[in-house]
């Protein structure tokens, strides 16, 4: 899509190198960004979590357990040495389902909290809870995860890490102040051996200098967040979901940033927020957009994201993928096939026993909590994905190149 010799692109890249220097500094310095838009959020050093040990029992509190949360809970309840103590959720049907699941799996009767601030004032105030599983609507992620750090509770919290830049900075700061707390963000691809192996090969230079990234998130099962879905209308409201660049594409940004090893320098894009207005006049999410993202390392990424798939079975209109090509070869994620320009080299598929990424992610979380093993999906990488989502959202809204320094 972009010509490397195009003068406007060269000018853009030259000017964006200054932004890159800033982006690099911020990547390295974590929350050292000045001149950000939202006010700085003060964070505190909470209590140190209790030591659990390799075979110890982990006592859980659950916060916001709807559709995704119940999927995560099913995985958690199959693990050894888990106890569930309490649930905070606003929805009576979800509460009932969770109470029944826990009773059936462990025999426990859990305490239940029903008000919006109970997660903080009641559940996180308990001293018989070591860790939290949380899958609330996106706008609440930042506040819940900050409260977990302040209370000294480990947490597995769904993505995106948060939908505001100042919350992202504060979470990185909170992790620094509370280094014993395992704060794992729900980017399950981070627990995949296939992704880890593919990215290792990229970093080892097997495909040469990485130039071309292509990724898509084209949905054939929506749109979701319709008025008929009750409380789940939050998915059709930017204020509550952050919009699809935060709610859904954050998985893609996380993979792309992982490949690039840095935050993007700039993005451009165009899109539409009015596609399903006839169904819901208040719907204000960008149900269709395309974006172009530039990295200091030379990687350029084209991304497409859509809910307007006209036929659910037509694969050209639908699907999720990330693929990367360099001067010597390329790799497609999802399936892990690798190709080389050298005709003597046969395509090769990464063969690993990967299983379900969400199961691997929950297992990794429990292992980190018990043994102190490295966190596979940290708040630092969560911050990069949130910033990338905010960058792309601004670029699409304003239909222009936006430099990352405009957000910092
Ligand atoms: N990692 C993945 O692949 C994946 C997949 C799907 C969804 N998600 C993420 O999971 C999260 C939840 O999505 P969902 O589809 O389950 O949404 P949902 O609406 O079905 O569930 C959200 C739950 O949070 C509860 N809640 C809302 N406010 C609360 C409060 N103040 N205190 C306690 N509970 C509260 C709701 O009552 C509901 O039960 C979203 O952030 C979404 O992006 C991640």
Tab-separated table of C-alpha atoms and ligand atoms in Angstrom:
chain	number	residue	atom	x	y	z
A	1	UNK	CA	0.000	0.000	0.000
A	2	UNK	CA	2.908	2.379	0.736
A	3	UNK	CA	5.840	2.998	-1.610
A	4	UNK	CA	9.163	3.125	0.244
A	5	UNK	CA	10.453	5.694	-2.306
A	6	UNK	CA	7.446	7.973	-2.111
A	7	UNK	CA	8.805	11.418	-1.033
A	8	UNK	CA	5.821	12.138	1.206
A	9	UNK	CA	6.460	8.848	2.998
A	10	UNK	CA	10.192	9.676	3.393
A	11	UNK	CA	9.315	13.088	4.834
A	12	UNK	CA	6.823	11.511	7.121
A	13	UNK	CA	9.335	8.927	8.342
A	14	UNK	CA	12.034	11.557	8.874
A	15	UNK	CA	9.731	13.649	11.016
A	16	UNK	CA	8.437	10.589	12.776
A	17	UNK	CA	11.947	9.600	13.909
A	18	UNK	CA	11.658	12.299	16.547
A	19	UNK	CA	8.452	10.665	17.664
A	20	UNK	CA	10.240	7.325	17.596
A	21	UNK	CA	12.863	8.616	19.957
A	22	UNK	CA	10.091	9.640	22.318
A	23	UNK	CA	8.305	6.322	21.862
A	24	UNK	CA	11.522	4.413	22.540
A	25	UNK	CA	12.142	6.408	25.693
A	26	UNK	CA	8.666	5.768	26.905
A	27	UNK	CA	8.855	2.064	26.099
A	28	UNK	CA	12.021	1.805	28.126
A	29	UNK	CA	10.994	4.138	30.888
A	30	UNK	CA	7.550	2.640	31.406
A	31	UNK	CA	5.402	5.395	32.841
A	32	UNK	CA	7.839	8.282	32.416
A	33	UNK	CA	5.599	10.004	29.866
A	34	UNK	CA	5.048	13.694	30.389
A	35	UNK	CA	2.434	15.842	28.639
A	36	UNK	CA	-0.275	13.189	28.607
A	37	UNK	CA	-3.905	14.150	28.205
A	38	UNK	CA	-5.649	12.613	31.252
A	39	UNK	CA	-4.606	13.583	34.780
A	40	UNK	CA	-1.984	11.406	36.453
A	41	UNK	CA	-3.581	8.774	38.672
A	42	UNK	CA	-1.888	8.361	42.059
A	43	UNK	CA	-1.055	4.747	42.904
A	44	UNK	CA	-0.085	3.204	46.212
A	45	UNK	CA	2.060	0.313	47.401
A	46	UNK	CA	-0.456	-2.239	48.663
A	47	UNK	CA	0.130	-5.151	51.028
A	48	UNK	CA	2.459	-7.946	49.862
A	49	UNK	CA	0.483	-11.050	48.820
A	50	UNK	CA	0.939	-14.165	50.939
A	51	UNK	CA	3.384	-16.829	49.688
A	52	UNK	CA	1.505	-19.811	48.276
A	53	UNK	CA	4.073	-22.351	47.059
A	54	UNK	CA	4.087	-24.870	44.212
A	55	UNK	CA	1.252	-27.047	45.578
A	56	UNK	CA	-0.587	-24.435	47.625
A	57	UNK	CA	-4.262	-23.571	47.360
A	58	UNK	CA	-5.161	-20.261	45.664
A	59	UNK	CA	-8.269	-18.546	47.063
A	60	UNK	CA	-10.146	-16.574	44.395
A	61	UNK	CA	-12.567	-13.676	44.228
A	62	UNK	CA	-14.497	-13.159	40.982
A	63	UNK	CA	-15.332	-9.706	39.581
A	64	UNK	CA	-17.628	-9.307	36.563
A	65	UNK	CA	-18.336	-12.834	35.351
A	66	UNK	CA	-20.583	-12.663	32.269
A	67	UNK	CA	-20.034	-14.379	28.909
A	68	UNK	CA	-16.228	-14.370	28.772
A	69	UNK	CA	-15.847	-14.599	32.542
A	70	UNK	CA	-17.834	-17.815	32.689
A	71	UNK	CA	-15.636	-19.329	29.983
A	72	UNK	CA	-12.581	-18.416	32.059
A	73	UNK	CA	-14.246	-19.740	35.215
A	74	UNK	CA	-14.896	-23.111	33.541
A	75	UNK	CA	-11.167	-23.353	32.826
A	76	UNK	CA	-10.224	-22.244	36.341
A	77	UNK	CA	-12.568	-24.736	38.006
A	78	UNK	CA	-10.801	-27.616	36.228
A	79	UNK	CA	-7.461	-26.704	37.845
A	80	UNK	CA	-6.123	-28.263	41.054
A	81	UNK	CA	-6.130	-26.558	44.467
A	82	UNK	CA	-8.505	-23.732	43.647
A	83	UNK	CA	-11.039	-22.308	46.067
A	84	UNK	CA	-13.639	-19.670	45.129
A	85	UNK	CA	-14.633	-17.411	48.015
A	86	UNK	CA	-16.734	-14.589	46.586
A	87	UNK	CA	-18.279	-12.983	43.526
A	88	UNK	CA	-19.082	-9.356	42.710
A	89	UNK	CA	-21.417	-8.915	39.726
A	90	UNK	CA	-24.404	-6.719	38.916
A	91	UNK	CA	-26.334	-9.195	36.779
A	92	UNK	CA	-28.648	-11.639	38.617
A	93	UNK	CA	-28.581	-14.239	35.833
A	94	UNK	CA	-24.790	-14.253	35.668
A	95	UNK	CA	-24.580	-14.438	39.478
A	96	UNK	CA	-26.907	-17.456	39.527
A	97	UNK	CA	-24.909	-19.218	36.807
A	98	UNK	CA	-21.626	-18.621	38.652
A	99	UNK	CA	-22.994	-19.767	42.029
A	100	UNK	CA	-24.183	-22.998	40.387
A	101	UNK	CA	-20.925	-23.612	38.501
A	102	UNK	CA	-18.824	-23.210	41.638
A	103	UNK	CA	-21.140	-25.378	43.744
A	104	UNK	CA	-21.060	-28.139	41.122
A	105	UNK	CA	-17.274	-28.040	40.703
A	106	UNK	CA	-15.967	-27.515	44.255
A	107	UNK	CA	-19.013	-27.853	46.532
A	108	UNK	CA	-18.415	-24.316	47.839
A	109	UNK	CA	-21.141	-21.761	48.609
A	110	UNK	CA	-19.707	-18.378	47.726
A	111	UNK	CA	-20.431	-14.928	49.149
A	112	UNK	CA	-22.095	-12.665	46.619
A	113	UNK	CA	-21.898	-8.883	46.237
A	114	UNK	CA	-24.314	-7.034	43.996
A	115	UNK	CA	-23.553	-3.289	43.992
A	116	UNK	CA	-21.262	-1.406	41.537
A	117	UNK	CA	-18.525	-0.563	44.091
A	118	UNK	CA	-18.709	-3.808	46.056
A	119	UNK	CA	-15.777	-5.254	44.092
A	120	UNK	CA	-13.540	-2.694	45.785
A	121	UNK	CA	-15.184	-1.996	49.128
A	122	UNK	CA	-16.179	-5.562	49.982
A	123	UNK	CA	-14.561	-8.238	47.817
A	124	UNK	CA	-11.045	-6.787	47.601
A	125	UNK	CA	-11.172	-5.827	51.310
A	126	UNK	CA	-11.330	-9.502	52.349
A	127	UNK	CA	-8.161	-11.074	53.670
A	128	UNK	CA	-9.134	-14.623	52.637
A	129	UNK	CA	-8.685	-13.862	48.902
A	130	UNK	CA	-5.309	-14.250	47.165
A	131	UNK	CA	-6.255	-13.660	43.542
A	132	UNK	CA	-8.969	-12.245	41.320
A	133	UNK	CA	-10.462	-13.366	38.024
A	134	UNK	CA	-12.112	-10.429	36.279
A	135	UNK	CA	-13.937	-9.902	32.960
A	136	UNK	CA	-15.982	-6.731	33.319
A	137	UNK	CA	-16.907	-4.372	30.453
A	138	UNK	CA	-13.741	-2.630	29.221
A	139	UNK	CA	-14.259	0.790	30.848
A	140	UNK	CA	-13.995	-0.839	34.280
A	141	UNK	CA	-10.753	-2.748	33.654
A	142	UNK	CA	-8.405	0.082	34.644
A	143	UNK	CA	-10.213	0.851	37.938
A	144	UNK	CA	-10.554	-2.844	38.893
A	145	UNK	CA	-6.899	-3.707	38.159
A	146	UNK	CA	-5.624	-0.604	39.993
A	147	UNK	CA	-7.770	-1.611	42.975
A	148	UNK	CA	-6.285	-5.148	42.833
A	149	UNK	CA	-2.738	-3.736	43.032
A	150	UNK	CA	-3.756	-1.446	45.912
A	151	UNK	CA	-5.261	-4.411	47.785
A	152	UNK	CA	-2.246	-6.681	47.141
A	153	UNK	CA	-4.293	-9.224	45.116
A	154	UNK	CA	-2.956	-11.077	42.084
A	155	UNK	CA	-5.300	-10.790	39.107
A	156	UNK	CA	-6.056	-12.364	35.755
A	157	UNK	CA	-7.863	-9.470	34.072
A	158	UNK	CA	-9.391	-9.461	30.622
A	159	UNK	CA	-8.046	-7.321	27.803
A	160	UNK	CA	-7.763	-4.530	26.912
A	161	UNK	CA	-5.808	-3.661	30.044
A	162	UNK	CA	-7.664	-0.319	30.119
A	163	UNK	CA	-9.098	2.220	27.682
A	164	UNK	CA	-7.444	5.416	28.943
A	165	UNK	CA	-3.786	6.414	28.556
A	166	UNK	CA	-3.483	7.704	32.125
A	167	UNK	CA	-4.814	4.385	33.485
A	168	UNK	CA	-2.242	2.507	31.395
A	169	UNK	CA	0.574	4.607	32.852
A	170	UNK	CA	-0.824	4.212	36.371
A	171	UNK	CA	-1.017	0.424	36.051
A	172	UNK	CA	2.643	0.228	35.048
A	173	UNK	CA	3.474	2.423	38.030
A	174	UNK	CA	1.314	0.270	40.329
A	175	UNK	CA	3.126	-2.894	39.175
A	176	UNK	CA	6.476	-1.249	39.987
A	177	UNK	CA	5.250	-0.329	43.469
A	178	UNK	CA	3.770	-3.812	44.005
A	179	UNK	CA	6.245	-6.145	42.287
A	180	UNK	CA	5.006	-9.258	44.125
A	181	UNK	CA	1.512	-8.931	42.635
A	182	UNK	CA	1.034	-10.973	39.438
A	183	UNK	CA	-1.082	-8.769	37.166
A	184	UNK	CA	-1.707	-10.877	34.046
A	185	UNK	CA	-3.671	-9.297	31.181
A	186	UNK	CA	-5.915	-11.612	29.145
A	187	UNK	CA	-3.914	-11.691	25.913
A	188	UNK	CA	-4.038	-15.480	25.666
A	189	UNK	CA	-1.781	-15.580	22.582
A	190	UNK	CA	1.040	-14.630	24.965
A	191	UNK	CA	0.728	-18.123	26.471
A	192	UNK	CA	0.925	-19.835	23.056
A	193	UNK	CA	4.064	-21.829	22.266
A	194	UNK	CA	3.351	-21.367	18.551
A	195	UNK	CA	3.361	-17.567	18.776
A	196	UNK	CA	6.400	-17.612	21.073
A	197	UNK	CA	8.338	-19.869	18.676
A	198	UNK	CA	7.359	-17.831	15.589
A	199	UNK	CA	8.351	-14.562	17.212
A	200	UNK	CA	11.629	-16.077	18.411
A	201	UNK	CA	12.416	-17.001	14.792
A	202	UNK	CA	11.572	-13.477	13.612
A	203	UNK	CA	13.892	-12.040	16.272
A	204	UNK	CA	16.652	-14.468	15.287
A	205	UNK	CA	16.502	-13.012	11.764
A	206	UNK	CA	15.258	-16.124	9.939
A	207	UNK	CA	13.079	-13.983	7.668
A	208	UNK	CA	15.563	-11.136	7.255
A	209	UNK	CA	14.640	-7.538	7.969
A	210	UNK	CA	10.897	-7.435	8.730
A	211	UNK	CA	9.068	-5.097	6.342
A	212	UNK	CA	5.470	-6.068	5.748
A	213	UNK	CA	2.830	-6.849	8.363
A	214	UNK	CA	-0.769	-7.642	7.448
A	215	UNK	CA	-3.473	-8.342	9.953
A	216	UNK	CA	-7.248	-8.439	10.054
A	217	UNK	CA	-10.171	-8.937	12.384
A	218	UNK	CA	-13.186	-9.444	10.140
A	219	UNK	CA	-16.201	-10.752	12.040
A	220	UNK	CA	-18.977	-12.857	10.514
A	221	UNK	CA	-20.984	-13.170	13.752
A	222	UNK	CA	-22.349	-9.754	14.459
A	223	UNK	CA	-22.644	-6.981	15.003
A	224	UNK	CA	-22.659	-7.571	18.736
A	225	UNK	CA	-23.749	-5.019	21.351
A	226	UNK	CA	-27.249	-4.740	19.857
A	227	UNK	CA	-30.156	-3.230	21.874
A	228	UNK	CA	-31.735	-6.697	22.076
A	229	UNK	CA	-28.725	-7.921	24.108
A	230	UNK	CA	-29.672	-5.961	27.245
A	231	UNK	CA	-26.675	-4.916	29.360
A	232	UNK	CA	-24.286	-6.126	26.651
A	233	UNK	CA	-25.193	-3.008	24.679
A	234	UNK	CA	-21.968	-1.681	26.241
A	235	UNK	CA	-20.172	-3.254	23.241
A	236	UNK	CA	-21.923	-0.729	20.962
A	237	UNK	CA	-20.926	2.291	23.079
A	238	UNK	CA	-17.442	3.754	22.677
A	239	UNK	CA	-17.416	5.241	26.184
A	240	UNK	CA	-17.909	1.785	27.700
A	241	UNK	CA	-15.905	-0.425	25.318
A	242	UNK	CA	-13.241	1.965	24.044
A	243	UNK	CA	-14.427	1.019	20.510
A	244	UNK	CA	-13.201	-1.999	18.525
A	245	UNK	CA	-9.613	-0.661	18.356
A	246	UNK	CA	-9.471	-1.215	22.113
A	247	UNK	CA	-12.013	-3.969	22.735
A	248	UNK	CA	-11.083	-6.373	19.957
A	249	UNK	CA	-8.068	-5.287	17.886
A	250	UNK	CA	-5.998	-5.005	21.065
A	251	UNK	CA	-5.159	-8.721	20.560
A	252	UNK	CA	-3.698	-7.869	17.137
A	253	UNK	CA	-1.812	-4.822	18.423
A	254	UNK	CA	-0.302	-6.980	21.140
A	255	UNK	CA	1.007	-9.513	18.599
A	256	UNK	CA	2.279	-6.809	16.220
A	257	UNK	CA	4.018	-4.913	19.036
A	258	UNK	CA	5.517	-8.229	20.201
A	259	UNK	CA	6.969	-8.750	16.702
A	260	UNK	CA	8.217	-5.144	16.438
A	261	UNK	CA	9.500	-5.126	20.018
A	262	UNK	CA	8.296	-1.552	20.427
A	263	UNK	CA	5.385	0.838	20.327
A	264	UNK	CA	4.381	2.205	16.893
A	265	UNK	CA	5.629	5.578	15.710
A	266	UNK	CA	2.423	6.636	13.947
A	267	UNK	CA	-0.804	5.454	12.324
A	268	UNK	CA	-3.284	6.581	9.699
A	269	UNK	CA	-6.734	5.256	8.889
A	270	UNK	CA	-10.306	5.734	7.763
A	271	UNK	CA	-13.527	4.188	8.943
A	272	UNK	CA	-17.273	4.471	9.590
A	273	UNK	CA	-19.172	4.788	12.865
A	274	UNK	CA	-22.633	4.936	11.309
A	275	UNK	CA	-22.930	1.571	9.604
A	276	UNK	CA	-25.580	0.122	11.952
A	277	UNK	CA	-27.326	3.367	12.967
A	278	UNK	CA	-30.633	2.083	11.592
A	279	UNK	CA	-30.496	-0.749	14.126
A	280	UNK	CA	-29.407	1.491	17.033
A	281	UNK	CA	-29.257	5.295	16.613
A	282	UNK	CA	-27.007	5.612	19.692
A	283	UNK	CA	-24.474	3.064	18.464
A	284	UNK	CA	-21.177	4.948	18.054
A	285	UNK	CA	-18.476	2.312	17.548
A	286	UNK	CA	-16.390	2.088	14.367
A	287	UNK	CA	-17.902	-1.017	12.793
A	288	UNK	CA	-15.625	-0.704	9.779
A	289	UNK	CA	-12.119	0.753	9.453
A	290	UNK	CA	-8.767	0.192	7.838
A	291	UNK	CA	-5.506	1.440	9.310
A	292	UNK	CA	-1.828	1.643	8.493
A	293	UNK	CA	0.730	1.532	11.293
A	294	UNK	CA	4.420	2.414	11.103
A	295	UNK	CA	7.224	1.223	13.396
A	296	UNK	CA	10.670	2.690	13.912
A	297	UNK	CA	12.258	-0.706	13.135
A	298	UNK	CA	10.947	-0.459	9.545
A	299	UNK	CA	7.905	-2.699	9.931
A	300	UNK	CA	4.749	-1.318	8.256
A	301	UNK	CA	1.398	-2.914	9.020
A	302	UNK	CA	-1.892	-2.829	7.118
A	303	UNK	CA	-4.890	-3.720	9.264
A	304	UNK	CA	-8.566	-4.216	8.444
A	305	UNK	CA	-11.378	-4.547	10.965
A	306	UNK	CA	-15.011	-5.044	10.084
A	307	UNK	CA	-18.450	-6.201	11.195
A	308	UNK	CA	-19.971	-5.852	7.705
A	309	UNK	CA	-19.175	-9.329	6.424
A	310	UNK	CA	-21.931	-9.979	3.848
A	311	UNK	CA	-21.771	-13.783	4.043
A	312	UNK	CA	-20.858	-15.787	7.091
A	313	UNK	CA	-19.221	-18.641	5.173
A	314	UNK	CA	-17.264	-16.663	2.594
A	315	UNK	CA	-13.706	-16.741	3.870
A	316	UNK	CA	-12.510	-13.757	1.792
A	317	UNK	CA	-14.809	-11.535	3.886
A	318	UNK	CA	-14.080	-12.960	7.282
A	319	UNK	CA	-11.347	-14.194	9.596
A	320	UNK	CA	-8.603	-13.172	11.973
A	321	UNK	CA	-4.920	-13.389	11.121
A	322	UNK	CA	-1.515	-11.781	11.486
A	323	UNK	CA	1.219	-12.365	8.912
A	324	UNK	CA	4.670	-10.864	8.547
A	325	UNK	CA	7.127	-10.832	5.652
A	326	UNK	CA	10.769	-9.798	5.548
A	327	UNK	CA	13.609	-9.690	3.051
A	328	UNK	CA	14.199	-13.459	3.292
A	329	UNK	CA	10.823	-14.960	4.068
A	330	UNK	CA	7.651	-14.737	6.074
A	331	UNK	CA	5.354	-16.324	8.635
A	332	UNK	CA	1.577	-16.628	9.014
A	333	UNK	CA	0.226	-16.778	12.545
A	334	UNK	CA	-2.719	-18.821	13.512
A	335	UNK	CA	-1.285	-21.776	11.609
A	336	UNK	CA	2.455	-21.141	12.074
A	337	UNK	CA	3.501	-21.777	8.461
A	338	UNK	CA	6.853	-20.288	7.438
A	339	UNK	CA	8.087	-19.597	3.891
A	340	UNK	CA	11.428	-18.514	2.421
A	341	UNK	CA	12.363	-16.710	-0.782
A	342	UNK	CA	15.238	-19.155	-1.289
A	343	UNK	CA	13.620	-21.771	-3.596
A	344	UNK	CA	15.762	-24.517	-2.089
A	345	UNK	CA	14.014	-24.031	1.278
A	346	UNK	CA	10.720	-25.863	1.688
A	347	UNK	CA	7.860	-24.254	3.656
A	348	UNK	CA	7.806	-25.470	7.238
A	349	UNK	CA	5.092	-25.444	9.889
A	350	UNK	CA	5.889	-24.840	13.530
A	351	UNK	CA	4.835	-28.008	15.315
A	352	UNK	CA	4.074	-27.475	18.976
A	353	UNK	CA	1.609	-28.935	21.420
A	354	UNK	CA	-0.284	-25.672	21.904
A	355	UNK	CA	-3.843	-26.638	22.847
A	356	UNK	CA	-6.318	-23.952	23.860
A	357	UNK	CA	-4.540	-20.621	24.419
A	358	UNK	CA	-6.956	-19.550	27.166
A	359	UNK	CA	-6.279	-22.766	29.109
A	360	UNK	CA	-2.523	-22.199	28.701
A	361	UNK	CA	-2.935	-18.571	29.854
A	362	UNK	CA	-4.822	-19.534	33.032
A	363	UNK	CA	-2.274	-22.284	33.780
A	364	UNK	CA	0.553	-19.783	33.319
A	365	UNK	CA	-1.168	-17.347	35.698
A	366	UNK	CA	-1.598	-19.968	38.425
A	367	UNK	CA	2.035	-21.016	38.020
A	368	UNK	CA	3.250	-17.412	38.338
A	369	UNK	CA	1.132	-16.886	41.461
A	370	UNK	CA	2.371	-20.102	43.085
A	371	UNK	CA	6.036	-20.103	42.077
A	372	UNK	CA	6.924	-16.568	41.003
A	373	UNK	CA	7.504	-17.757	37.396
A	374	UNK	CA	7.580	-14.831	34.913
A	375	UNK	CA	4.228	-13.325	33.999
A	376	UNK	CA	3.483	-14.153	30.329
A	377	UNK	CA	1.300	-11.067	29.689
A	378	UNK	CA	2.397	-8.074	31.720
A	379	UNK	CA	0.980	-4.627	32.316
A	380	UNK	CA	3.916	-3.177	30.338
A	381	UNK	CA	2.802	-4.953	27.172
A	382	UNK	CA	-0.828	-4.206	28.092
A	383	UNK	CA	0.109	-0.549	28.101
A	384	UNK	CA	1.610	-0.739	24.616
A	385	UNK	CA	-1.550	-2.386	23.248
A	386	UNK	CA	-3.786	0.272	24.842
A	387	UNK	CA	-1.639	3.083	23.442
A	388	UNK	CA	-1.713	1.452	19.990
A	389	UNK	CA	-5.514	1.218	20.140
A	390	UNK	CA	-5.798	4.873	21.153
A	391	UNK	CA	-3.389	5.853	18.363
A	392	UNK	CA	-5.353	4.003	15.679
A	393	UNK	CA	-8.680	5.294	17.026
A	394	UNK	CA	-7.477	8.893	16.810
A	395	UNK	CA	-6.043	8.346	13.316
A	396	UNK	CA	-9.321	6.840	12.070
A	397	UNK	CA	-11.424	9.545	13.760
A	398	UNK	CA	-9.352	12.353	12.300
A	399	UNK	CA	-8.531	10.637	8.957
A	400	UNK	CA	-4.881	11.657	9.131
A	401	UNK	CA	-1.450	10.473	10.221
A	402	UNK	CA	-1.246	10.680	14.013
A	403	UNK	CA	2.130	10.429	15.730
A	404	UNK	CA	2.420	8.552	18.992
A	405	UNK	CA	3.910	11.617	20.651
A	406	UNK	CA	0.491	13.268	20.340
A	407	UNK	CA	-0.782	10.804	22.950
A	408	UNK	CA	2.108	10.855	25.355
B	1	LIG	N1	-9.610	-12.635	25.700
B	1	LIG	C1	-10.641	-12.870	24.913
B	1	LIG	O1	-10.529	-13.594	23.920
B	1	LIG	C2	-11.979	-12.256	25.222
B	1	LIG	C3	-13.126	-12.769	24.600
B	1	LIG	C4	-14.361	-12.159	24.888
B	1	LIG	C5	-14.423	-11.075	25.755
B	1	LIG	N2	-13.287	-10.593	26.321
B	1	LIG	C6	-13.333	-9.425	27.240
B	1	LIG	O2	-13.977	-9.831	28.433
B	1	LIG	C7	-14.664	-8.728	29.005
B	1	LIG	C8	-16.091	-9.107	29.317
B	1	LIG	O3	-16.770	-9.391	28.123
B	1	LIG	P1	-18.152	-10.199	28.155
B	1	LIG	O4	-18.502	-10.483	26.756
B	1	LIG	O5	-18.029	-11.329	29.110
B	1	LIG	O6	-19.141	-9.083	28.769
B	1	LIG	P2	-20.480	-9.329	29.587
B	1	LIG	O7	-21.252	-8.084	29.484
B	1	LIG	O8	-21.108	-10.623	29.159
B	1	LIG	O9	-19.983	-9.526	31.094
B	1	LIG	C9	-19.567	-8.450	31.894
B	1	LIG	C10	-19.949	-8.743	33.334
B	1	LIG	O10	-19.429	-7.691	34.167
B	1	LIG	C11	-20.432	-7.387	35.128
B	1	LIG	N3	-20.242	-6.049	35.691
B	1	LIG	C12	-20.499	-4.845	35.131
B	1	LIG	N4	-20.231	-3.850	35.998
B	1	LIG	C13	-19.764	-4.442	37.132
B	1	LIG	C14	-19.351	-3.954	38.405
B	1	LIG	N5	-19.333	-2.636	38.711
B	1	LIG	N6	-18.950	-4.847	39.339
B	1	LIG	C15	-18.971	-6.167	39.069
B	1	LIG	N7	-19.389	-6.699	37.895
B	1	LIG	C16	-19.772	-5.835	36.938
B	1	LIG	C17	-21.733	-7.547	34.368
B	1	LIG	O11	-22.831	-7.678	35.259
B	1	LIG	C18	-21.458	-8.812	33.563
B	1	LIG	O12	-21.810	-9.974	34.280
B	1	LIG	C19	-14.531	-7.587	27.995
B	1	LIG	O13	-13.509	-6.715	28.389
B	1	LIG	C20	-14.138	-8.266	26.715
B	1	LIG	O14	-13.364	-7.428	25.898
B	1	LIG	C21	-12.073	-11.175	26.088
